[in-house]
Amino acid sequence: MLTKNKLVTISEQEKLRAIIKIQSVALKAIHDFMESEKIDQVMPVILSKFTDPLGPDPGSTVIMTGEIEYLGQKLQLTQSMILHKQIAIGMGLHRFYIVSPNVRLESPKQKESGRHAFEFSQVDFEFKDAKMADIFKLVEGIIKHVRKAVELKASEELLKLGREYTPWEEEFPVYTTHELFDKYGEDWELKASYAASTPFFAVCHKREFYDKLDRSREGEHFLNYDLIYPEGYGEGLSGAERESEYEDILERLRVDKLEKQYKDFIEMAKEGKTFPSAGGGIGVERLVRFLTGMPHIRDVQVFKRIPGEPVII
């Protein structure tokens, strides 16, 4: 079982109450941190004319995008608010975050991963003119602040779950995906996660059109990043600096053969409504799973939404 928790005897109801208490403390700590950094909160949307394509990311296992029709207009369920965040920057917002519900209809095979849910929330954030280093500093600050808050305000719940934390003295390390691949092979994320004693950033992933290509270097290098939790818990955040120039966005969409699907976004970019920014999204359930030491993401969901498992309510 993927956990460093001590063996404890606890009822399922007690366990759930402890997990939800820790989740509540974690979310409040995030809100408090954002307020202290003068980062404003924006409300989410769950329907849109277009959403994150989640491709051609080789790590994506989404099999379809949810859609409804309302008053003759086809609307997609939000897979992430990345494109909304870019437009919000163009509307004049500079530093903001969103606790955003997402629906990603994953392949049933992801049931066994322990970290995939087809309905979840993330703390999505975006900052105008930010660079990767700015985001690394912010994310490390958030994660350390949250864990400290949980230790202080949910110590009884941690004890009930048998969860113990080891100190994080150093800054979160930064590695390229190339060096991680060379060291650990194709399954580098899980192996490096097990080997790590602190969260770390993995940079340079081949991903969607909105992740900025590093044009100062030859070949395909990207100004993007994941935060990987230790102890085998894997990726907990994805983010990037963003493509903002019209010609660059159009080129990337043409390469991915998505220009027709995103013609409205292309038009917004052509009108000068996209600006340089960087951001990311912290998966709430994955964070809570890591904080509580649970073996599967279903353990931290009150209403289970696991690929390959029927929805009960």
PDB file of C-alpha atoms in Angstrom:
ATOM      1  CA  MET A   1       0.000   0.000   0.000  1.00  0.00           C
ATOM      2  CA  LEU A   2       1.343   3.409  -1.018  1.00  0.00           C
ATOM      3  CA  THR A   3       1.574   5.129   2.342  1.00  0.00           C
ATOM      4  CA  LYS A   4       4.103   5.970   5.002  1.00  0.00           C
ATOM      5  CA  ASN A   5       1.372   6.041   7.617  1.00  0.00           C
ATOM      6  CA  LYS A   6       1.752   4.097  10.823  1.00  0.00           C
ATOM      7  CA  LEU A   7      -0.623   1.178  11.268  1.00  0.00           C
ATOM      8  CA  VAL A   8      -3.652   2.508  13.140  1.00  0.00           C
ATOM      9  CA  THR A   9      -7.148   1.201  13.879  1.00  0.00           C
ATOM     10  CA  ILE A  10      -9.837   3.660  12.831  1.00  0.00           C
ATOM     11  CA  SER A  11     -13.389   3.352  11.500  1.00  0.00           C
ATOM     12  CA  GLU A  12     -14.184   4.433   7.942  1.00  0.00           C
ATOM     13  CA  GLN A  13     -16.332   7.270   9.286  1.00  0.00           C
ATOM     14  CA  GLU A  14     -13.542   8.519  11.557  1.00  0.00           C
ATOM     15  CA  LYS A  15     -11.089   8.306   8.679  1.00  0.00           C
ATOM     16  CA  LEU A  16     -13.352  10.319   6.380  1.00  0.00           C
ATOM     17  CA  ARG A  17     -13.892  13.013   9.010  1.00  0.00           C
ATOM     18  CA  ALA A  18     -10.134  13.280   9.556  1.00  0.00           C
ATOM     19  CA  ILE A  19      -9.458  13.557   5.815  1.00  0.00           C
ATOM     20  CA  ILE A  20     -12.106  16.249   5.300  1.00  0.00           C
ATOM     21  CA  LYS A  21     -10.790  18.224   8.280  1.00  0.00           C
ATOM     22  CA  ILE A  22      -7.307  18.173   6.738  1.00  0.00           C
ATOM     23  CA  GLN A  23      -8.761  19.195   3.374  1.00  0.00           C
ATOM     24  CA  SER A  24     -10.585  22.118   5.019  1.00  0.00           C
ATOM     25  CA  VAL A  25      -7.414  23.278   6.771  1.00  0.00           C
ATOM     26  CA  ALA A  26      -5.441  22.971   3.518  1.00  0.00           C
ATOM     27  CA  LEU A  27      -7.946  25.000   1.487  1.00  0.00           C
ATOM     28  CA  LYS A  28      -8.151  27.735   4.114  1.00  0.00           C
ATOM     29  CA  ALA A  29      -4.350  27.863   4.219  1.00  0.00           C
ATOM     30  CA  ILE A  30      -4.274  28.321   0.441  1.00  0.00           C
ATOM     31  CA  HIS A  31      -6.854  31.126   0.603  1.00  0.00           C
ATOM     32  CA  ASP A  32      -4.915  32.800   3.437  1.00  0.00           C
ATOM     33  CA  PHE A  33      -1.644  32.511   1.517  1.00  0.00           C
ATOM     34  CA  MET A  34      -3.168  33.989  -1.634  1.00  0.00           C
ATOM     35  CA  GLU A  35      -4.661  36.872   0.346  1.00  0.00           C
ATOM     36  CA  SER A  36      -1.300  37.561   2.006  1.00  0.00           C
ATOM     37  CA  GLU A  37       0.289  37.746  -1.465  1.00  0.00           C
ATOM     38  CA  LYS A  38      -2.491  40.057  -2.745  1.00  0.00           C
ATOM     39  CA  ILE A  39      -3.686  37.431  -5.228  1.00  0.00           C
ATOM     40  CA  ASP A  40      -7.406  37.819  -5.952  1.00  0.00           C
ATOM     41  CA  GLN A  41      -9.952  35.021  -6.338  1.00  0.00           C
ATOM     42  CA  VAL A  42     -12.023  34.604  -9.517  1.00  0.00           C
ATOM     43  CA  MET A  43     -15.089  32.357  -9.718  1.00  0.00           C
ATOM     44  CA  PRO A  44     -14.927  29.298 -12.007  1.00  0.00           C
ATOM     45  CA  VAL A  45     -16.961  28.286 -15.050  1.00  0.00           C
ATOM     46  CA  ILE A  46     -17.875  24.702 -15.906  1.00  0.00           C
ATOM     47  CA  LEU A  47     -19.247  25.279 -19.429  1.00  0.00           C
ATOM     48  CA  SER A  48     -17.496  26.981 -22.333  1.00  0.00           C
ATOM     49  CA  LYS A  49     -17.351  27.217 -26.119  1.00  0.00           C
ATOM     50  CA  PHE A  50     -13.874  25.681 -25.894  1.00  0.00           C
ATOM     51  CA  THR A  51     -11.709  24.152 -23.198  1.00  0.00           C
ATOM     52  CA  ASP A  52      -8.228  22.773 -22.659  1.00  0.00           C
ATOM     53  CA  PRO A  53      -7.581  20.175 -25.424  1.00  0.00           C
ATOM     54  CA  LEU A  54      -5.291  18.125 -23.135  1.00  0.00           C
ATOM     55  CA  GLY A  55      -3.322  17.143 -26.202  1.00  0.00           C
ATOM     56  CA  PRO A  56      -1.049  16.321 -27.824  1.00  0.00           C
ATOM     57  CA  ASP A  57       0.259  15.713 -24.293  1.00  0.00           C
ATOM     58  CA  PRO A  58       1.552  12.114 -24.406  1.00  0.00           C
ATOM     59  CA  GLY A  59       0.663  11.786 -20.719  1.00  0.00           C
ATOM     60  CA  SER A  60      -3.026  12.535 -21.272  1.00  0.00           C
ATOM     61  CA  THR A  61      -5.449   9.585 -21.177  1.00  0.00           C
ATOM     62  CA  VAL A  62      -8.715  11.509 -21.612  1.00  0.00           C
ATOM     63  CA  ILE A  63     -10.926   9.569 -24.042  1.00  0.00           C
ATOM     64  CA  MET A  64     -13.529  12.267 -24.787  1.00  0.00           C
ATOM     65  CA  THR A  65     -14.614  15.799 -23.880  1.00  0.00           C
ATOM     66  CA  GLY A  66     -18.003  16.199 -22.201  1.00  0.00           C
ATOM     67  CA  GLU A  67     -20.484  18.290 -24.191  1.00  0.00           C
ATOM     68  CA  ILE A  68     -24.021  19.616 -23.824  1.00  0.00           C
ATOM     69  CA  GLU A  69     -26.307  21.634 -26.080  1.00  0.00           C
ATOM     70  CA  TYR A  70     -28.094  24.646 -24.624  1.00  0.00           C
ATOM     71  CA  LEU A  71     -30.395  26.881 -26.683  1.00  0.00           C
ATOM     72  CA  GLY A  72     -28.773  25.693 -29.883  1.00  0.00           C
ATOM     73  CA  GLN A  73     -25.216  26.292 -28.698  1.00  0.00           C
ATOM     74  CA  LYS A  74     -22.788  23.433 -28.075  1.00  0.00           C
ATOM     75  CA  LEU A  75     -20.834  23.897 -24.853  1.00  0.00           C
ATOM     76  CA  GLN A  76     -17.975  21.828 -23.450  1.00  0.00           C
ATOM     77  CA  LEU A  77     -17.409  20.815 -19.842  1.00  0.00           C
ATOM     78  CA  THR A  78     -14.325  22.504 -18.427  1.00  0.00           C
ATOM     79  CA  GLN A  79     -11.226  20.286 -18.515  1.00  0.00           C
ATOM     80  CA  SER A  80      -9.185  23.198 -17.195  1.00  0.00           C
ATOM     81  CA  MET A  81      -9.529  26.985 -17.227  1.00  0.00           C
ATOM     82  CA  ILE A  82      -6.154  27.642 -18.866  1.00  0.00           C
ATOM     83  CA  LEU A  83      -7.602  29.488 -21.871  1.00  0.00           C
ATOM     84  CA  HIS A  84     -10.014  31.452 -19.678  1.00  0.00           C
ATOM     85  CA  LYS A  85      -7.068  32.499 -17.527  1.00  0.00           C
ATOM     86  CA  GLN A  86      -5.208  33.826 -20.550  1.00  0.00           C
ATOM     87  CA  ILE A  87      -8.240  35.824 -21.658  1.00  0.00           C
ATOM     88  CA  ALA A  88      -8.726  37.119 -18.088  1.00  0.00           C
ATOM     89  CA  ILE A  89      -5.158  38.455 -18.188  1.00  0.00           C
ATOM     90  CA  GLY A  90      -6.127  40.298 -21.383  1.00  0.00           C
ATOM     91  CA  MET A  91      -9.185  41.712 -19.591  1.00  0.00           C
ATOM     92  CA  GLY A  92      -6.919  43.430 -17.074  1.00  0.00           C
ATOM     93  CA  LEU A  93      -6.485  40.921 -14.243  1.00  0.00           C
ATOM     94  CA  HIS A  94      -2.835  40.581 -13.221  1.00  0.00           C
ATOM     95  CA  ARG A  95      -2.646  38.105 -10.307  1.00  0.00           C
ATOM     96  CA  PHE A  96      -5.538  35.765  -9.580  1.00  0.00           C
ATOM     97  CA  TYR A  97      -6.566  32.228  -8.710  1.00  0.00           C
ATOM     98  CA  ILE A  98      -9.639  30.034  -9.154  1.00  0.00           C
ATOM     99  CA  VAL A  99     -10.792  26.947  -7.260  1.00  0.00           C
ATOM    100  CA  SER A 100     -11.970  25.288 -10.438  1.00  0.00           C
ATOM    101  CA  PRO A 101     -14.041  22.093 -10.858  1.00  0.00           C
ATOM    102  CA  ASN A 102     -12.798  20.042 -13.812  1.00  0.00           C
ATOM    103  CA  VAL A 103     -14.278  17.087 -15.695  1.00  0.00           C
ATOM    104  CA  ARG A 104     -11.786  14.881 -17.526  1.00  0.00           C
ATOM    105  CA  LEU A 105     -13.310  11.677 -18.856  1.00  0.00           C
ATOM    106  CA  GLU A 106     -10.294   9.431 -18.339  1.00  0.00           C
ATOM    107  CA  SER A 107      -9.630   5.971 -19.705  1.00  0.00           C
ATOM    108  CA  PRO A 108     -10.877   3.239 -17.314  1.00  0.00           C
ATOM    109  CA  LYS A 109      -7.328   1.879 -17.116  1.00  0.00           C
ATOM    110  CA  GLN A 110      -6.434   4.886 -14.929  1.00  0.00           C
ATOM    111  CA  LYS A 111      -8.513   3.374 -12.125  1.00  0.00           C
ATOM    112  CA  GLU A 112      -5.367   1.600 -10.942  1.00  0.00           C
ATOM    113  CA  SER A 113      -3.094   4.666 -10.948  1.00  0.00           C
ATOM    114  CA  GLY A 114      -4.285   5.786  -7.524  1.00  0.00           C
ATOM    115  CA  ARG A 115      -4.243   9.444  -8.569  1.00  0.00           C
ATOM    116  CA  HIS A 116      -6.788   9.857 -11.380  1.00  0.00           C
ATOM    117  CA  ALA A 117     -10.368  11.030 -10.914  1.00  0.00           C
ATOM    118  CA  PHE A 118     -12.647  12.048 -13.776  1.00  0.00           C
ATOM    119  CA  GLU A 119     -14.154  14.877 -11.713  1.00  0.00           C
ATOM    120  CA  PHE A 120     -11.935  16.920  -9.416  1.00  0.00           C
ATOM    121  CA  SER A 121     -10.952  20.466  -8.459  1.00  0.00           C
ATOM    122  CA  GLN A 122      -7.764  22.403  -8.806  1.00  0.00           C
ATOM    123  CA  VAL A 123      -6.418  25.671  -7.484  1.00  0.00           C
ATOM    124  CA  ASP A 124      -5.719  27.329 -10.831  1.00  0.00           C
ATOM    125  CA  PHE A 125      -3.654  30.532 -10.875  1.00  0.00           C
ATOM    126  CA  GLU A 126      -2.139  32.913 -13.412  1.00  0.00           C
ATOM    127  CA  PHE A 127       0.141  35.962 -13.208  1.00  0.00           C
ATOM    128  CA  LYS A 128       0.809  38.527 -15.909  1.00  0.00           C
ATOM    129  CA  ASP A 129       4.470  38.786 -17.048  1.00  0.00           C
ATOM    130  CA  ALA A 130       5.558  36.011 -14.649  1.00  0.00           C
ATOM    131  CA  LYS A 131       8.412  33.595 -15.400  1.00  0.00           C
ATOM    132  CA  MET A 132       9.032  30.012 -14.323  1.00  0.00           C
ATOM    133  CA  ALA A 133      11.221  31.070 -11.400  1.00  0.00           C
ATOM    134  CA  ASP A 134       8.395  33.262 -10.053  1.00  0.00           C
ATOM    135  CA  ILE A 135       6.004  30.316 -10.107  1.00  0.00           C
ATOM    136  CA  PHE A 136       8.508  27.969  -8.450  1.00  0.00           C
ATOM    137  CA  LYS A 137       8.880  30.393  -5.544  1.00  0.00           C
ATOM    138  CA  LEU A 138       5.119  30.820  -5.187  1.00  0.00           C
ATOM    139  CA  VAL A 139       4.293  27.111  -5.379  1.00  0.00           C
ATOM    140  CA  GLU A 140       6.966  26.150  -2.873  1.00  0.00           C
ATOM    141  CA  GLY A 141       5.594  28.821  -0.551  1.00  0.00           C
ATOM    142  CA  ILE A 142       2.042  27.492  -0.903  1.00  0.00           C
ATOM    143  CA  ILE A 143       2.917  23.834  -0.336  1.00  0.00           C
ATOM    144  CA  LYS A 144       5.125  24.525   2.680  1.00  0.00           C
ATOM    145  CA  HIS A 145       2.536  26.893   4.165  1.00  0.00           C
ATOM    146  CA  VAL A 146      -0.243  24.336   3.702  1.00  0.00           C
ATOM    147  CA  ARG A 147       1.695  21.486   5.275  1.00  0.00           C
ATOM    148  CA  LYS A 148       2.666  23.641   8.246  1.00  0.00           C
ATOM    149  CA  ALA A 149      -0.974  24.684   8.720  1.00  0.00           C
ATOM    150  CA  VAL A 150      -2.085  21.046   8.668  1.00  0.00           C
ATOM    151  CA  GLU A 151       0.561  20.118  11.238  1.00  0.00           C
ATOM    152  CA  LEU A 152      -0.585  22.950  13.524  1.00  0.00           C
ATOM    153  CA  LYS A 153      -4.358  22.788  13.069  1.00  0.00           C
ATOM    154  CA  ALA A 154      -5.045  19.133  12.255  1.00  0.00           C
ATOM    155  CA  SER A 155      -2.466  17.329  14.379  1.00  0.00           C
ATOM    156  CA  GLU A 156      -5.124  15.092  15.955  1.00  0.00           C
ATOM    157  CA  GLU A 157      -6.374  14.066  12.534  1.00  0.00           C
ATOM    158  CA  LEU A 158      -2.845  13.291  11.331  1.00  0.00           C
ATOM    159  CA  LEU A 159      -2.379  11.138  14.425  1.00  0.00           C
ATOM    160  CA  LYS A 160      -5.636   9.279  13.742  1.00  0.00           C
ATOM    161  CA  LEU A 161      -4.474   8.574  10.191  1.00  0.00           C
ATOM    162  CA  GLY A 162      -0.986   7.595  11.329  1.00  0.00           C
ATOM    163  CA  ARG A 163       0.513  10.210   9.000  1.00  0.00           C
ATOM    164  CA  GLU A 164       3.928  11.625   9.885  1.00  0.00           C
ATOM    165  CA  TYR A 165       5.889  14.304   8.033  1.00  0.00           C
ATOM    166  CA  THR A 166       9.644  14.566   7.638  1.00  0.00           C
ATOM    167  CA  PRO A 167      11.195  18.079   7.664  1.00  0.00           C
ATOM    168  CA  TRP A 168      11.806  19.940   4.396  1.00  0.00           C
ATOM    169  CA  GLU A 169      14.843  22.116   4.972  1.00  0.00           C
ATOM    170  CA  GLU A 170      16.019  22.765   1.416  1.00  0.00           C
ATOM    171  CA  GLU A 171      14.398  24.455  -1.560  1.00  0.00           C
ATOM    172  CA  PHE A 172      12.467  22.174  -3.894  1.00  0.00           C
ATOM    173  CA  PRO A 173      14.961  20.897  -6.509  1.00  0.00           C
ATOM    174  CA  VAL A 174      14.507  21.491 -10.243  1.00  0.00           C
ATOM    175  CA  TYR A 175      15.331  18.802 -12.826  1.00  0.00           C
ATOM    176  CA  THR A 176      14.773  18.540 -16.565  1.00  0.00           C
ATOM    177  CA  THR A 177      12.673  15.698 -17.904  1.00  0.00           C
ATOM    178  CA  HIS A 178      15.689  14.734 -20.029  1.00  0.00           C
ATOM    179  CA  GLU A 179      17.951  14.109 -17.043  1.00  0.00           C
ATOM    180  CA  LEU A 180      15.160  12.298 -15.188  1.00  0.00           C
ATOM    181  CA  PHE A 181      14.565  10.080 -18.227  1.00  0.00           C
ATOM    182  CA  ASP A 182      18.284   9.328 -18.518  1.00  0.00           C
ATOM    183  CA  LYS A 183      18.441   8.341 -14.840  1.00  0.00           C
ATOM    184  CA  TYR A 184      15.150   6.474 -14.362  1.00  0.00           C
ATOM    185  CA  GLY A 185      13.903   5.537 -17.831  1.00  0.00           C
ATOM    186  CA  GLU A 186      10.421   5.895 -19.293  1.00  0.00           C
ATOM    187  CA  ASP A 187       8.661   5.555 -15.923  1.00  0.00           C
ATOM    188  CA  TRP A 188      10.799   8.366 -14.477  1.00  0.00           C
ATOM    189  CA  GLU A 189       7.964  10.207 -12.722  1.00  0.00           C
ATOM    190  CA  LEU A 190       7.013   7.384 -10.367  1.00  0.00           C
ATOM    191  CA  LYS A 191      10.577   6.195  -9.782  1.00  0.00           C
ATOM    192  CA  ALA A 192      11.897   9.710  -9.109  1.00  0.00           C
ATOM    193  CA  SER A 193       8.924  10.380  -6.830  1.00  0.00           C
ATOM    194  CA  TYR A 194       9.725   7.314  -4.719  1.00  0.00           C
ATOM    195  CA  ALA A 195      13.386   8.323  -4.569  1.00  0.00           C
ATOM    196  CA  ALA A 196      12.662  11.928  -3.499  1.00  0.00           C
ATOM    197  CA  SER A 197      12.527  13.226   0.058  1.00  0.00           C
ATOM    198  CA  THR A 198      10.909  16.555  -0.905  1.00  0.00           C
ATOM    199  CA  PRO A 199       8.666  17.733  -3.732  1.00  0.00           C
ATOM    200  CA  PHE A 200      10.603  18.712  -6.860  1.00  0.00           C
ATOM    201  CA  PHE A 201       9.969  20.457 -10.175  1.00  0.00           C
ATOM    202  CA  ALA A 202      10.362  18.620 -13.482  1.00  0.00           C
ATOM    203  CA  VAL A 203      10.727  21.053 -16.395  1.00  0.00           C
ATOM    204  CA  CYS A 204      10.469  20.779 -20.187  1.00  0.00           C
ATOM    205  CA  HIS A 205       7.515  18.598 -21.208  1.00  0.00           C
ATOM    206  CA  LYS A 206       6.154  18.264 -24.748  1.00  0.00           C
ATOM    207  CA  ARG A 207       2.600  19.446 -24.207  1.00  0.00           C
ATOM    208  CA  GLU A 208      -0.276  21.605 -25.423  1.00  0.00           C
ATOM    209  CA  PHE A 209      -0.069  24.644 -27.708  1.00  0.00           C
ATOM    210  CA  TYR A 210      -0.393  27.174 -24.890  1.00  0.00           C
ATOM    211  CA  ASP A 211       2.825  26.054 -23.124  1.00  0.00           C
ATOM    212  CA  LYS A 212       5.552  28.365 -24.372  1.00  0.00           C
ATOM    213  CA  LEU A 213       8.225  26.974 -26.673  1.00  0.00           C
ATOM    214  CA  ASP A 214      11.738  28.041 -25.658  1.00  0.00           C
ATOM    215  CA  ARG A 215      12.764  29.662 -28.934  1.00  0.00           C
ATOM    216  CA  SER A 216      16.176  30.636 -27.562  1.00  0.00           C
ATOM    217  CA  ARG A 217      17.238  26.981 -27.942  1.00  0.00           C
ATOM    218  CA  GLU A 218      17.357  24.580 -30.857  1.00  0.00           C
ATOM    219  CA  GLY A 219      14.941  21.684 -30.869  1.00  0.00           C
ATOM    220  CA  GLU A 220      11.795  21.193 -28.823  1.00  0.00           C
ATOM    221  CA  HIS A 221      12.333  22.734 -25.401  1.00  0.00           C
ATOM    222  CA  PHE A 222       9.410  24.111 -23.419  1.00  0.00           C
ATOM    223  CA  LEU A 223       9.101  26.633 -20.588  1.00  0.00           C
ATOM    224  CA  ASN A 224       6.791  24.429 -18.551  1.00  0.00           C
ATOM    225  CA  TYR A 225       6.906  22.407 -15.373  1.00  0.00           C
ATOM    226  CA  ASP A 226       5.291  19.846 -13.085  1.00  0.00           C
ATOM    227  CA  LEU A 227       5.550  19.641  -9.308  1.00  0.00           C
ATOM    228  CA  ILE A 228       6.180  16.042  -8.257  1.00  0.00           C
ATOM    229  CA  TYR A 229       5.359  14.941  -4.713  1.00  0.00           C
ATOM    230  CA  PRO A 230       7.730  12.494  -2.967  1.00  0.00           C
ATOM    231  CA  GLU A 231       6.889   9.024  -1.574  1.00  0.00           C
ATOM    232  CA  GLY A 232       5.439   7.837  -4.881  1.00  0.00           C
ATOM    233  CA  TYR A 233       2.537  10.318  -4.962  1.00  0.00           C
ATOM    234  CA  GLY A 234       3.626  11.721  -8.326  1.00  0.00           C
ATOM    235  CA  GLU A 235       2.536  14.860 -10.150  1.00  0.00           C
ATOM    236  CA  GLY A 236       0.507  17.373  -8.161  1.00  0.00           C
ATOM    237  CA  LEU A 237       0.750  20.503 -10.316  1.00  0.00           C
ATOM    238  CA  SER A 238       1.256  21.346 -13.978  1.00  0.00           C
ATOM    239  CA  GLY A 239       1.966  24.783 -15.379  1.00  0.00           C
ATOM    240  CA  ALA A 240       3.942  26.891 -17.822  1.00  0.00           C
ATOM    241  CA  GLU A 241       4.837  30.218 -19.246  1.00  0.00           C
ATOM    242  CA  ARG A 242       2.259  30.871 -21.976  1.00  0.00           C
ATOM    243  CA  GLU A 243       2.337  31.466 -25.681  1.00  0.00           C
ATOM    244  CA  SER A 244       0.909  34.958 -26.145  1.00  0.00           C
ATOM    245  CA  GLU A 245       1.871  36.140 -29.643  1.00  0.00           C
ATOM    246  CA  TYR A 246      -0.763  35.587 -32.327  1.00  0.00           C
ATOM    247  CA  GLU A 247       1.627  34.080 -34.899  1.00  0.00           C
ATOM    248  CA  ASP A 248       3.141  31.709 -32.333  1.00  0.00           C
ATOM    249  CA  ILE A 249      -0.272  30.531 -31.116  1.00  0.00           C
ATOM    250  CA  LEU A 250      -1.457  30.008 -34.699  1.00  0.00           C
ATOM    251  CA  GLU A 251       1.695  28.074 -35.600  1.00  0.00           C
ATOM    252  CA  ARG A 252       1.381  25.777 -32.579  1.00  0.00           C
ATOM    253  CA  LEU A 253      -2.307  25.103 -33.263  1.00  0.00           C
ATOM    254  CA  ARG A 254      -1.590  24.329 -36.919  1.00  0.00           C
ATOM    255  CA  VAL A 255       1.102  21.838 -35.922  1.00  0.00           C
ATOM    256  CA  ASP A 256      -1.419  20.160 -33.594  1.00  0.00           C
ATOM    257  CA  LYS A 257      -4.166  20.381 -36.269  1.00  0.00           C
ATOM    258  CA  LEU A 258      -6.437  22.249 -33.857  1.00  0.00           C
ATOM    259  CA  GLU A 259      -6.804  25.615 -35.604  1.00  0.00           C
ATOM    260  CA  LYS A 260     -10.464  25.030 -36.585  1.00  0.00           C
ATOM    261  CA  GLN A 261     -11.441  23.896 -33.091  1.00  0.00           C
ATOM    262  CA  TYR A 262      -9.872  27.000 -31.523  1.00  0.00           C
ATOM    263  CA  LYS A 263     -10.739  29.620 -34.142  1.00  0.00           C
ATOM    264  CA  ASP A 264     -12.424  31.824 -31.504  1.00  0.00           C
ATOM    265  CA  PHE A 265      -9.302  31.772 -29.327  1.00  0.00           C
ATOM    266  CA  ILE A 266      -7.145  32.498 -32.392  1.00  0.00           C
ATOM    267  CA  GLU A 267      -9.336  35.518 -33.165  1.00  0.00           C
ATOM    268  CA  MET A 268      -8.915  36.798 -29.606  1.00  0.00           C
ATOM    269  CA  ALA A 269      -5.138  36.460 -29.934  1.00  0.00           C
ATOM    270  CA  LYS A 270      -5.262  38.256 -33.301  1.00  0.00           C
ATOM    271  CA  GLU A 271      -7.150  41.114 -31.631  1.00  0.00           C
ATOM    272  CA  GLY A 272      -4.329  41.467 -29.083  1.00  0.00           C
ATOM    273  CA  LYS A 273      -6.220  39.976 -26.142  1.00  0.00           C
ATOM    274  CA  THR A 274      -3.455  37.567 -25.051  1.00  0.00           C
ATOM    275  CA  PHE A 275      -0.467  38.743 -23.015  1.00  0.00           C
ATOM    276  CA  PRO A 276       2.658  37.111 -21.531  1.00  0.00           C
ATOM    277  CA  SER A 277       1.822  35.203 -18.355  1.00  0.00           C
ATOM    278  CA  ALA A 278       2.631  32.085 -16.380  1.00  0.00           C
ATOM    279  CA  GLY A 279       0.649  29.927 -14.019  1.00  0.00           C
ATOM    280  CA  GLY A 280      -0.469  26.445 -13.145  1.00  0.00           C
ATOM    281  CA  GLY A 281      -2.970  24.347 -11.280  1.00  0.00           C
ATOM    282  CA  ILE A 282      -2.662  22.439  -8.002  1.00  0.00           C
ATOM    283  CA  GLY A 283      -4.927  19.387  -7.912  1.00  0.00           C
ATOM    284  CA  VAL A 284      -6.876  19.625  -4.645  1.00  0.00           C
ATOM    285  CA  GLU A 285      -7.595  15.917  -4.245  1.00  0.00           C
ATOM    286  CA  ARG A 286      -4.014  14.971  -5.105  1.00  0.00           C
ATOM    287  CA  LEU A 287      -2.728  17.455  -2.549  1.00  0.00           C
ATOM    288  CA  VAL A 288      -5.081  16.071   0.107  1.00  0.00           C
ATOM    289  CA  ARG A 289      -4.084  12.516  -0.765  1.00  0.00           C
ATOM    290  CA  PHE A 290      -0.434  13.449  -0.265  1.00  0.00           C
ATOM    291  CA  LEU A 291      -1.115  15.326   2.979  1.00  0.00           C
ATOM    292  CA  THR A 292      -3.126  12.444   4.432  1.00  0.00           C
ATOM    293  CA  GLY A 293      -0.975   9.610   3.093  1.00  0.00           C
ATOM    294  CA  MET A 294      -3.885   7.800   1.478  1.00  0.00           C
ATOM    295  CA  PRO A 295      -3.163   4.978  -0.982  1.00  0.00           C
ATOM    296  CA  HIS A 296      -5.808   6.015  -3.556  1.00  0.00           C
ATOM    297  CA  ILE A 297      -7.457   9.276  -4.569  1.00  0.00           C
ATOM    298  CA  ARG A 298     -10.875   7.674  -4.020  1.00  0.00           C
ATOM    299  CA  ASP A 299     -10.034   7.686  -0.298  1.00  0.00           C
ATOM    300  CA  VAL A 300     -10.179  11.496  -0.179  1.00  0.00           C
ATOM    301  CA  GLN A 301     -13.357  11.931  -2.250  1.00  0.00           C
ATOM    302  CA  VAL A 302     -16.680  11.953  -0.414  1.00  0.00           C
ATOM    303  CA  PHE A 303     -18.449  11.292  -3.718  1.00  0.00           C
ATOM    304  CA  LYS A 304     -16.205   8.967  -5.723  1.00  0.00           C
ATOM    305  CA  ARG A 305     -15.437   9.844  -9.333  1.00  0.00           C
ATOM    306  CA  ILE A 306     -12.927   7.201 -10.388  1.00  0.00           C
ATOM    307  CA  PRO A 307     -12.376   6.080 -14.014  1.00  0.00           C
ATOM    308  CA  GLY A 308     -13.853   2.630 -14.560  1.00  0.00           C
ATOM    309  CA  GLU A 309     -15.985   2.713 -11.398  1.00  0.00           C
ATOM    310  CA  PRO A 310     -19.760   3.364 -11.474  1.00  0.00           C
ATOM    311  CA  VAL A 311     -21.060   6.611  -9.984  1.00  0.00           C
ATOM    312  CA  ILE A 312     -23.236   5.794  -6.950  1.00  0.00           C
ATOM    313  CA  ILE A 313     -24.576   9.287  -6.243  1.00  0.00           C
TER     314      ILE A 313
END
